[in-house]
Amino acid sequence: DLDYYRRVLGFELAGVLAYAIDFQRSIREGDEFDILFERHIDDEGNTARTGDILYARYDGRGEPKEFFRYETEDGIVGYYSGDGASAQRLLMLTPINGARLSSHFGRRRHPILGYTRNHNGTDFAAPTGTPILAAGNGVVLRANRFGSFGNYIRVRHANGFETAYAHLNGFARGIRSGSRVTQGQVIGYVGTTGRSTGPHLHYEVHQNGRPVNPMTLDLPTGRQLNADEIPLFEAERDRILAIRDGAVDARSGEAPIMA
């Protein structure tokens, strides 16, 4: 049923759109999403599992954003706009799903110490145990206890960027100094260790050693398609659009078309 598809696909949709949309600030009541996804059925016609999201469209403030799944000939899967521009960025806007933005980057009155000082990160309030994602590909510089930050992870990325994740309840399996991580990989879990008033993720981005506001960064894009790949992408884009245009709206109660 529709509720089933919402539960199964919600996390995957957030992953597809996380590069272009700040889910903690941009989403408003009345915004619309359109998703085309694979549905694998058994011999009796029942849904065995859902597959990949082939197409995602978000219509909120400004121009609608739509992305198409495309796998290059060397096996790299990505999502691209209709003209072939990569949706992916060096870093995700928000490395956590289902959280509430609770404190902005900049000067603020510290909730425990009581005086005003720079807040070099962004805080996301979420229940203890909520998964935290690596904002980008990189190498873990440290994953241990770090003073008032409590349980803390710091990751080095390309182009002089580093990200930090503080107050964690714990670390994901295999996360230690020297570990390589991929964008979107679970690296830890929300907690309230260190100097903290409640469960949340304190997230920092540093560029060339200087803290920067992760919400306003103009980040480099992911892999770009070369001229030889564009016709192949356009053929896949048009195939997906044809499936979308012929699909049954999930709200009708009919079974969605299988791609």
PDB file of C-alpha atoms in Angstrom:
ATOM      1  CA  ASP A   1       0.000   0.000   0.000  1.00  0.00           C
ATOM      2  CA  LEU A   2       1.011   3.656  -0.186  1.00  0.00           C
ATOM      3  CA  ASP A   3       2.189   3.776   3.428  1.00  0.00           C
ATOM      4  CA  TYR A   4       4.502   0.842   2.746  1.00  0.00           C
ATOM      5  CA  TYR A   5       6.116   2.592  -0.204  1.00  0.00           C
ATOM      6  CA  ARG A   6       6.532   5.780   1.819  1.00  0.00           C
ATOM      7  CA  ARG A   7       8.361   3.930   4.591  1.00  0.00           C
ATOM      8  CA  VAL A   8      10.608   1.948   2.276  1.00  0.00           C
ATOM      9  CA  LEU A   9      11.490   4.777  -0.091  1.00  0.00           C
ATOM     10  CA  GLY A  10      11.686   7.745   2.270  1.00  0.00           C
ATOM     11  CA  PHE A  11      15.288   7.165   3.268  1.00  0.00           C
ATOM     12  CA  GLU A  12      16.405   6.466  -0.311  1.00  0.00           C
ATOM     13  CA  LEU A  13      14.659   9.600  -1.601  1.00  0.00           C
ATOM     14  CA  ALA A  14      16.390  11.716   1.029  1.00  0.00           C
ATOM     15  CA  GLY A  15      19.696  10.294  -0.153  1.00  0.00           C
ATOM     16  CA  VAL A  16      19.003  11.174  -3.789  1.00  0.00           C
ATOM     17  CA  LEU A  17      17.972  14.755  -3.020  1.00  0.00           C
ATOM     18  CA  ALA A  18      20.282  15.463  -0.077  1.00  0.00           C
ATOM     19  CA  TYR A  19      22.869  17.110  -2.325  1.00  0.00           C
ATOM     20  CA  ALA A  20      20.437  19.710  -3.667  1.00  0.00           C
ATOM     21  CA  ILE A  21      17.909  20.216  -0.860  1.00  0.00           C
ATOM     22  CA  ASP A  22      18.385  21.154   2.779  1.00  0.00           C
ATOM     23  CA  PHE A  23      15.730  18.892   4.315  1.00  0.00           C
ATOM     24  CA  GLN A  24      16.052  20.608   7.690  1.00  0.00           C
ATOM     25  CA  ARG A  25      15.153  24.084   6.378  1.00  0.00           C
ATOM     26  CA  SER A  26      13.816  24.012   2.829  1.00  0.00           C
ATOM     27  CA  ILE A  27      10.843  21.642   3.031  1.00  0.00           C
ATOM     28  CA  ARG A  28       7.460  23.273   3.615  1.00  0.00           C
ATOM     29  CA  GLU A  29       3.877  22.065   3.812  1.00  0.00           C
ATOM     30  CA  GLY A  30       2.445  21.790   0.332  1.00  0.00           C
ATOM     31  CA  ASP A  31       5.746  20.929  -1.378  1.00  0.00           C
ATOM     32  CA  GLU A  32       5.438  18.039  -3.805  1.00  0.00           C
ATOM     33  CA  PHE A  33       7.609  15.012  -4.612  1.00  0.00           C
ATOM     34  CA  ASP A  34       7.358  12.699  -7.587  1.00  0.00           C
ATOM     35  CA  ILE A  35       9.232   9.386  -7.529  1.00  0.00           C
ATOM     36  CA  LEU A  36       9.610   6.588 -10.047  1.00  0.00           C
ATOM     37  CA  PHE A  37      11.072   3.411  -8.596  1.00  0.00           C
ATOM     38  CA  GLU A  38      11.525  -0.243  -9.451  1.00  0.00           C
ATOM     39  CA  ARG A  39       9.174  -2.784  -7.904  1.00  0.00           C
ATOM     40  CA  HIS A  40      10.124  -6.451  -7.951  1.00  0.00           C
ATOM     41  CA  ILE A  41       7.173  -8.862  -7.787  1.00  0.00           C
ATOM     42  CA  ASP A  42       6.902 -12.574  -7.066  1.00  0.00           C
ATOM     43  CA  ASP A  43       5.026 -15.217  -9.084  1.00  0.00           C
ATOM     44  CA  GLU A  44       1.766 -14.286  -7.357  1.00  0.00           C
ATOM     45  CA  GLY A  45       2.061 -10.626  -8.197  1.00  0.00           C
ATOM     46  CA  ASN A  46       2.989  -9.487  -4.696  1.00  0.00           C
ATOM     47  CA  THR A  47       5.758  -6.992  -4.020  1.00  0.00           C
ATOM     48  CA  ALA A  48       8.906  -8.891  -3.047  1.00  0.00           C
ATOM     49  CA  ARG A  49      11.032  -5.787  -2.664  1.00  0.00           C
ATOM     50  CA  THR A  50      11.520  -2.323  -4.045  1.00  0.00           C
ATOM     51  CA  GLY A  51      14.519  -1.534  -6.207  1.00  0.00           C
ATOM     52  CA  ASP A  52      16.304   1.610  -7.288  1.00  0.00           C
ATOM     53  CA  ILE A  53      14.796   5.064  -7.523  1.00  0.00           C
ATOM     54  CA  LEU A  54      14.997   5.889 -11.234  1.00  0.00           C
ATOM     55  CA  TYR A  55      13.625   9.430 -11.083  1.00  0.00           C
ATOM     56  CA  ALA A  56      12.950  11.996  -8.366  1.00  0.00           C
ATOM     57  CA  ARG A  57      11.387  15.443  -8.644  1.00  0.00           C
ATOM     58  CA  TYR A  58      10.966  18.059  -5.922  1.00  0.00           C
ATOM     59  CA  ASP A  59       8.672  21.044  -6.450  1.00  0.00           C
ATOM     60  CA  GLY A  60       8.942  23.597  -3.660  1.00  0.00           C
ATOM     61  CA  ARG A  61      10.307  27.111  -3.644  1.00  0.00           C
ATOM     62  CA  GLY A  62      11.949  28.175  -6.883  1.00  0.00           C
ATOM     63  CA  GLU A  63      12.274  26.022  -9.958  1.00  0.00           C
ATOM     64  CA  PRO A  64      11.408  22.312  -9.580  1.00  0.00           C
ATOM     65  CA  LYS A  65      14.419  20.004  -9.314  1.00  0.00           C
ATOM     66  CA  GLU A  66      14.437  16.630 -11.035  1.00  0.00           C
ATOM     67  CA  PHE A  67      17.099  13.936 -11.220  1.00  0.00           C
ATOM     68  CA  PHE A  68      17.571  10.760 -13.230  1.00  0.00           C
ATOM     69  CA  ARG A  69      19.483   7.636 -12.241  1.00  0.00           C
ATOM     70  CA  TYR A  70      22.239   6.762 -14.694  1.00  0.00           C
ATOM     71  CA  GLU A  71      24.955   4.127 -14.616  1.00  0.00           C
ATOM     72  CA  THR A  72      28.036   4.845 -16.702  1.00  0.00           C
ATOM     73  CA  GLU A  73      29.687   2.184 -18.813  1.00  0.00           C
ATOM     74  CA  ASP A  74      32.346   1.719 -16.122  1.00  0.00           C
ATOM     75  CA  GLY A  75      29.669   0.955 -13.518  1.00  0.00           C
ATOM     76  CA  ILE A  76      29.461   4.281 -11.652  1.00  0.00           C
ATOM     77  CA  VAL A  77      25.885   5.054 -10.553  1.00  0.00           C
ATOM     78  CA  GLY A  78      24.811   8.649 -10.076  1.00  0.00           C
ATOM     79  CA  TYR A  79      21.880  11.022 -10.355  1.00  0.00           C
ATOM     80  CA  TYR A  80      21.843  13.779 -12.950  1.00  0.00           C
ATOM     81  CA  SER A  81      19.629  16.666 -13.963  1.00  0.00           C
ATOM     82  CA  GLY A  82      17.853  16.513 -17.292  1.00  0.00           C
ATOM     83  CA  ASP A  83      20.781  18.123 -19.095  1.00  0.00           C
ATOM     84  CA  GLY A  84      23.319  15.743 -17.570  1.00  0.00           C
ATOM     85  CA  ALA A  85      24.671  17.836 -14.676  1.00  0.00           C
ATOM     86  CA  SER A  86      25.597  15.780 -11.623  1.00  0.00           C
ATOM     87  CA  ALA A  87      23.291  16.111  -8.620  1.00  0.00           C
ATOM     88  CA  GLN A  88      26.079  14.987  -6.330  1.00  0.00           C
ATOM     89  CA  ARG A  89      28.303  17.414  -4.459  1.00  0.00           C
ATOM     90  CA  LEU A  90      31.619  16.958  -2.704  1.00  0.00           C
ATOM     91  CA  LEU A  91      29.710  17.085   0.610  1.00  0.00           C
ATOM     92  CA  MET A  92      26.071  16.481   1.481  1.00  0.00           C
ATOM     93  CA  LEU A  93      24.189  19.504   2.804  1.00  0.00           C
ATOM     94  CA  THR A  94      23.026  17.605   5.876  1.00  0.00           C
ATOM     95  CA  PRO A  95      24.671  14.330   7.044  1.00  0.00           C
ATOM     96  CA  ILE A  96      21.608  13.117   8.951  1.00  0.00           C
ATOM     97  CA  ASN A  97      18.008  12.316   8.041  1.00  0.00           C
ATOM     98  CA  GLY A  98      14.916  13.076  10.094  1.00  0.00           C
ATOM     99  CA  ALA A  99      16.584  15.670  12.326  1.00  0.00           C
ATOM    100  CA  ARG A 100      15.616  19.202  13.342  1.00  0.00           C
ATOM    101  CA  LEU A 101      17.989  22.110  12.862  1.00  0.00           C
ATOM    102  CA  SER A 102      18.434  23.301  16.447  1.00  0.00           C
ATOM    103  CA  SER A 103      21.356  25.730  16.291  1.00  0.00           C
ATOM    104  CA  HIS A 104      22.929  27.697  13.443  1.00  0.00           C
ATOM    105  CA  PHE A 105      26.520  28.487  12.566  1.00  0.00           C
ATOM    106  CA  GLY A 106      27.755  31.808  13.984  1.00  0.00           C
ATOM    107  CA  ARG A 107      27.760  33.705  17.252  1.00  0.00           C
ATOM    108  CA  ARG A 108      25.348  32.520  19.930  1.00  0.00           C
ATOM    109  CA  ARG A 109      24.868  32.358  23.672  1.00  0.00           C
ATOM    110  CA  HIS A 110      26.219  29.004  24.817  1.00  0.00           C
ATOM    111  CA  PRO A 111      23.411  26.989  26.489  1.00  0.00           C
ATOM    112  CA  ILE A 112      25.729  25.611  29.217  1.00  0.00           C
ATOM    113  CA  LEU A 113      28.570  28.110  29.624  1.00  0.00           C
ATOM    114  CA  GLY A 114      26.200  31.095  29.467  1.00  0.00           C
ATOM    115  CA  TYR A 115      28.343  33.515  27.465  1.00  0.00           C
ATOM    116  CA  THR A 116      28.308  34.482  23.791  1.00  0.00           C
ATOM    117  CA  ARG A 117      30.923  32.982  21.489  1.00  0.00           C
ATOM    118  CA  ASN A 118      31.299  31.606  17.993  1.00  0.00           C
ATOM    119  CA  HIS A 119      29.443  28.403  17.233  1.00  0.00           C
ATOM    120  CA  ASN A 120      31.608  26.814  14.560  1.00  0.00           C
ATOM    121  CA  GLY A 121      29.088  24.249  13.436  1.00  0.00           C
ATOM    122  CA  THR A 122      25.442  23.401  12.930  1.00  0.00           C
ATOM    123  CA  ASP A 123      23.401  21.373  15.421  1.00  0.00           C
ATOM    124  CA  PHE A 124      20.741  18.847  14.471  1.00  0.00           C
ATOM    125  CA  ALA A 125      18.474  17.570  17.241  1.00  0.00           C
ATOM    126  CA  ALA A 126      17.476  13.920  16.819  1.00  0.00           C
ATOM    127  CA  PRO A 127      16.712  10.888  19.009  1.00  0.00           C
ATOM    128  CA  THR A 128      19.636   8.991  20.490  1.00  0.00           C
ATOM    129  CA  GLY A 129      20.803   6.328  18.073  1.00  0.00           C
ATOM    130  CA  THR A 130      19.816   8.170  14.876  1.00  0.00           C
ATOM    131  CA  PRO A 131      22.383   7.229  12.175  1.00  0.00           C
ATOM    132  CA  ILE A 132      24.959   9.852  11.183  1.00  0.00           C
ATOM    133  CA  LEU A 133      26.278   9.753   7.627  1.00  0.00           C
ATOM    134  CA  ALA A 134      29.671  10.610   6.194  1.00  0.00           C
ATOM    135  CA  ALA A 135      29.109  13.880   4.342  1.00  0.00           C
ATOM    136  CA  GLY A 136      31.576  12.858   1.647  1.00  0.00           C
ATOM    137  CA  ASN A 137      34.228  10.374   0.626  1.00  0.00           C
ATOM    138  CA  GLY A 138      37.330  10.595   2.785  1.00  0.00           C
ATOM    139  CA  VAL A 139      39.648   9.215   5.436  1.00  0.00           C
ATOM    140  CA  VAL A 140      38.883   9.205   9.159  1.00  0.00           C
ATOM    141  CA  LEU A 141      41.441  11.311  11.025  1.00  0.00           C
ATOM    142  CA  ARG A 142      40.144  10.438  14.492  1.00  0.00           C
ATOM    143  CA  ALA A 143      37.246   8.557  16.069  1.00  0.00           C
ATOM    144  CA  ASN A 144      37.483   8.750  19.835  1.00  0.00           C
ATOM    145  CA  ARG A 145      36.654  10.782  22.914  1.00  0.00           C
ATOM    146  CA  PHE A 146      37.594  14.460  22.432  1.00  0.00           C
ATOM    147  CA  GLY A 147      37.065  16.740  25.434  1.00  0.00           C
ATOM    148  CA  SER A 148      33.797  18.667  25.527  1.00  0.00           C
ATOM    149  CA  PHE A 149      32.843  17.232  22.109  1.00  0.00           C
ATOM    150  CA  GLY A 150      32.379  13.787  23.673  1.00  0.00           C
ATOM    151  CA  ASN A 151      32.562  10.964  21.170  1.00  0.00           C
ATOM    152  CA  TYR A 152      33.917  12.613  18.035  1.00  0.00           C
ATOM    153  CA  ILE A 153      34.724  11.795  14.413  1.00  0.00           C
ATOM    154  CA  ARG A 154      36.794  13.915  12.043  1.00  0.00           C
ATOM    155  CA  VAL A 155      37.116  13.092   8.334  1.00  0.00           C
ATOM    156  CA  ARG A 156      39.476  14.508   5.704  1.00  0.00           C
ATOM    157  CA  HIS A 157      38.007  15.021   2.224  1.00  0.00           C
ATOM    158  CA  ALA A 158      39.320  16.353  -1.091  1.00  0.00           C
ATOM    159  CA  ASN A 159      39.967  20.024  -1.887  1.00  0.00           C
ATOM    160  CA  GLY A 160      41.100  20.936   1.629  1.00  0.00           C
ATOM    161  CA  PHE A 161      37.787  20.068   3.323  1.00  0.00           C
ATOM    162  CA  GLU A 162      37.371  18.306   6.654  1.00  0.00           C
ATOM    163  CA  THR A 163      34.158  17.474   8.510  1.00  0.00           C
ATOM    164  CA  ALA A 164      33.595  16.812  12.211  1.00  0.00           C
ATOM    165  CA  TYR A 165      30.765  15.051  14.059  1.00  0.00           C
ATOM    166  CA  ALA A 166      30.437  15.483  17.836  1.00  0.00           C
ATOM    167  CA  HIS A 167      28.470  14.287  20.914  1.00  0.00           C
ATOM    168  CA  LEU A 168      27.972  10.830  19.378  1.00  0.00           C
ATOM    169  CA  ASN A 169      26.434   7.981  21.302  1.00  0.00           C
ATOM    170  CA  GLY A 170      28.828   5.606  19.567  1.00  0.00           C
ATOM    171  CA  PHE A 171      30.727   4.774  16.401  1.00  0.00           C
ATOM    172  CA  ALA A 172      29.659   2.509  13.560  1.00  0.00           C
ATOM    173  CA  ARG A 173      31.534  -0.756  13.178  1.00  0.00           C
ATOM    174  CA  GLY A 174      34.923  -0.333  11.535  1.00  0.00           C
ATOM    175  CA  ILE A 175      35.134   3.424  12.047  1.00  0.00           C
ATOM    176  CA  ARG A 176      38.592   4.263  13.389  1.00  0.00           C
ATOM    177  CA  SER A 177      41.552   6.464  12.536  1.00  0.00           C
ATOM    178  CA  GLY A 178      42.715   5.618   9.030  1.00  0.00           C
ATOM    179  CA  SER A 179      39.406   4.109   7.867  1.00  0.00           C
ATOM    180  CA  ARG A 180      38.158   5.116   4.441  1.00  0.00           C
ATOM    181  CA  VAL A 181      34.508   6.158   4.245  1.00  0.00           C
ATOM    182  CA  THR A 182      32.145   6.776   1.359  1.00  0.00           C
ATOM    183  CA  GLN A 183      29.543   9.488   1.047  1.00  0.00           C
ATOM    184  CA  GLY A 184      26.321   8.481   2.799  1.00  0.00           C
ATOM    185  CA  GLN A 185      27.954   5.684   4.805  1.00  0.00           C
ATOM    186  CA  VAL A 186      26.782   5.389   8.422  1.00  0.00           C
ATOM    187  CA  ILE A 187      29.733   6.360  10.622  1.00  0.00           C
ATOM    188  CA  GLY A 188      28.123   6.912  14.034  1.00  0.00           C
ATOM    189  CA  TYR A 189      24.970   7.523  16.026  1.00  0.00           C
ATOM    190  CA  VAL A 190      23.424  10.567  17.672  1.00  0.00           C
ATOM    191  CA  GLY A 191      24.045  10.925  21.392  1.00  0.00           C
ATOM    192  CA  THR A 192      24.628  13.504  24.100  1.00  0.00           C
ATOM    193  CA  THR A 193      28.197  12.799  25.224  1.00  0.00           C
ATOM    194  CA  GLY A 194      30.527  15.604  26.264  1.00  0.00           C
ATOM    195  CA  ARG A 195      29.179  19.092  26.991  1.00  0.00           C
ATOM    196  CA  SER A 196      25.655  18.670  25.714  1.00  0.00           C
ATOM    197  CA  THR A 197      22.134  19.539  26.845  1.00  0.00           C
ATOM    198  CA  GLY A 198      20.421  16.735  24.925  1.00  0.00           C
ATOM    199  CA  PRO A 199      20.807  14.281  22.049  1.00  0.00           C
ATOM    200  CA  HIS A 200      21.979  16.023  18.880  1.00  0.00           C
ATOM    201  CA  LEU A 201      24.654  16.049  16.191  1.00  0.00           C
ATOM    202  CA  HIS A 202      27.110  18.924  16.220  1.00  0.00           C
ATOM    203  CA  TYR A 203      28.408  19.084  12.631  1.00  0.00           C
ATOM    204  CA  GLU A 204      31.356  21.161  11.445  1.00  0.00           C
ATOM    205  CA  VAL A 205      32.945  21.796   8.056  1.00  0.00           C
ATOM    206  CA  HIS A 206      36.474  23.183   7.787  1.00  0.00           C
ATOM    207  CA  GLN A 207      38.056  24.426   4.569  1.00  0.00           C
ATOM    208  CA  ASN A 208      41.846  24.766   4.616  1.00  0.00           C
ATOM    209  CA  GLY A 209      41.750  24.776   8.419  1.00  0.00           C
ATOM    210  CA  ARG A 210      39.046  27.436   8.759  1.00  0.00           C
ATOM    211  CA  PRO A 211      35.491  26.677   9.998  1.00  0.00           C
ATOM    212  CA  VAL A 212      32.844  27.528   7.396  1.00  0.00           C
ATOM    213  CA  ASN A 213      29.051  27.484   7.366  1.00  0.00           C
ATOM    214  CA  PRO A 214      28.013  24.144   5.802  1.00  0.00           C
ATOM    215  CA  MET A 215      24.598  25.549   4.868  1.00  0.00           C
ATOM    216  CA  THR A 216      25.983  28.250   2.548  1.00  0.00           C
ATOM    217  CA  LEU A 217      28.892  26.474   0.864  1.00  0.00           C
ATOM    218  CA  ASP A 218      29.106  26.433  -2.927  1.00  0.00           C
ATOM    219  CA  LEU A 219      30.561  22.963  -3.234  1.00  0.00           C
ATOM    220  CA  PRO A 220      32.169  21.264  -6.226  1.00  0.00           C
ATOM    221  CA  THR A 221      29.955  18.778  -8.054  1.00  0.00           C
ATOM    222  CA  GLY A 222      30.518  15.073  -8.458  1.00  0.00           C
ATOM    223  CA  ARG A 223      31.570  13.246 -11.599  1.00  0.00           C
ATOM    224  CA  GLN A 224      30.561  15.033 -14.798  1.00  0.00           C
ATOM    225  CA  LEU A 225      29.542  13.175 -17.945  1.00  0.00           C
ATOM    226  CA  ASN A 226      31.860  13.608 -20.915  1.00  0.00           C
ATOM    227  CA  ALA A 227      30.681  14.402 -24.438  1.00  0.00           C
ATOM    228  CA  ASP A 228      30.613  10.732 -25.460  1.00  0.00           C
ATOM    229  CA  GLU A 229      28.440   9.817 -22.477  1.00  0.00           C
ATOM    230  CA  ILE A 230      25.797  12.514 -22.962  1.00  0.00           C
ATOM    231  CA  PRO A 231      23.889  10.723 -25.801  1.00  0.00           C
ATOM    232  CA  LEU A 232      23.770   7.533 -23.736  1.00  0.00           C
ATOM    233  CA  PHE A 233      22.501   9.463 -20.739  1.00  0.00           C
ATOM    234  CA  GLU A 234      19.863  11.224 -22.844  1.00  0.00           C
ATOM    235  CA  ALA A 235      18.596   7.880 -24.126  1.00  0.00           C
ATOM    236  CA  GLU A 236      18.244   6.594 -20.549  1.00  0.00           C
ATOM    237  CA  ARG A 237      16.612   9.870 -19.467  1.00  0.00           C
ATOM    238  CA  ASP A 238      14.033   9.576 -22.254  1.00  0.00           C
ATOM    239  CA  ARG A 239      13.370   5.918 -21.372  1.00  0.00           C
ATOM    240  CA  ILE A 240      12.711   6.889 -17.770  1.00  0.00           C
ATOM    241  CA  LEU A 241      10.441   9.765 -18.797  1.00  0.00           C
ATOM    242  CA  ALA A 242       8.413   7.414 -20.996  1.00  0.00           C
ATOM    243  CA  ILE A 243       7.936   5.028 -18.070  1.00  0.00           C
ATOM    244  CA  ARG A 244       6.996   7.926 -15.798  1.00  0.00           C
ATOM    245  CA  ASP A 245       4.469   9.311 -18.255  1.00  0.00           C
ATOM    246  CA  GLY A 246       2.830   5.892 -18.580  1.00  0.00           C
ATOM    247  CA  ALA A 247       2.851   5.035 -14.883  1.00  0.00           C
ATOM    248  CA  VAL A 248      -0.229   4.795 -12.698  1.00  0.00           C
ATOM    249  CA  ASP A 249      -0.327   7.453  -9.960  1.00  0.00           C
ATOM    250  CA  ALA A 250       0.264   5.682  -6.627  1.00  0.00           C
ATOM    251  CA  ARG A 251      -2.492   7.788  -5.068  1.00  0.00           C
ATOM    252  CA  SER A 252      -5.042   6.092  -7.340  1.00  0.00           C
ATOM    253  CA  GLY A 253      -4.707   2.857  -5.351  1.00  0.00           C
ATOM    254  CA  GLU A 254      -3.535   0.966  -8.430  1.00  0.00           C
ATOM    255  CA  ALA A 255      -0.250  -0.928  -8.332  1.00  0.00           C
ATOM    256  CA  PRO A 256       2.629   1.243  -9.560  1.00  0.00           C
ATOM    257  CA  ILE A 257       4.127   0.303 -12.881  1.00  0.00           C
ATOM    258  CA  MET A 258       7.263  -1.834 -12.691  1.00  0.00           C
ATOM    259  CA  ALA A 259      10.285  -0.369 -14.436  1.00  0.00           C
TER     260      ALA A 259
END
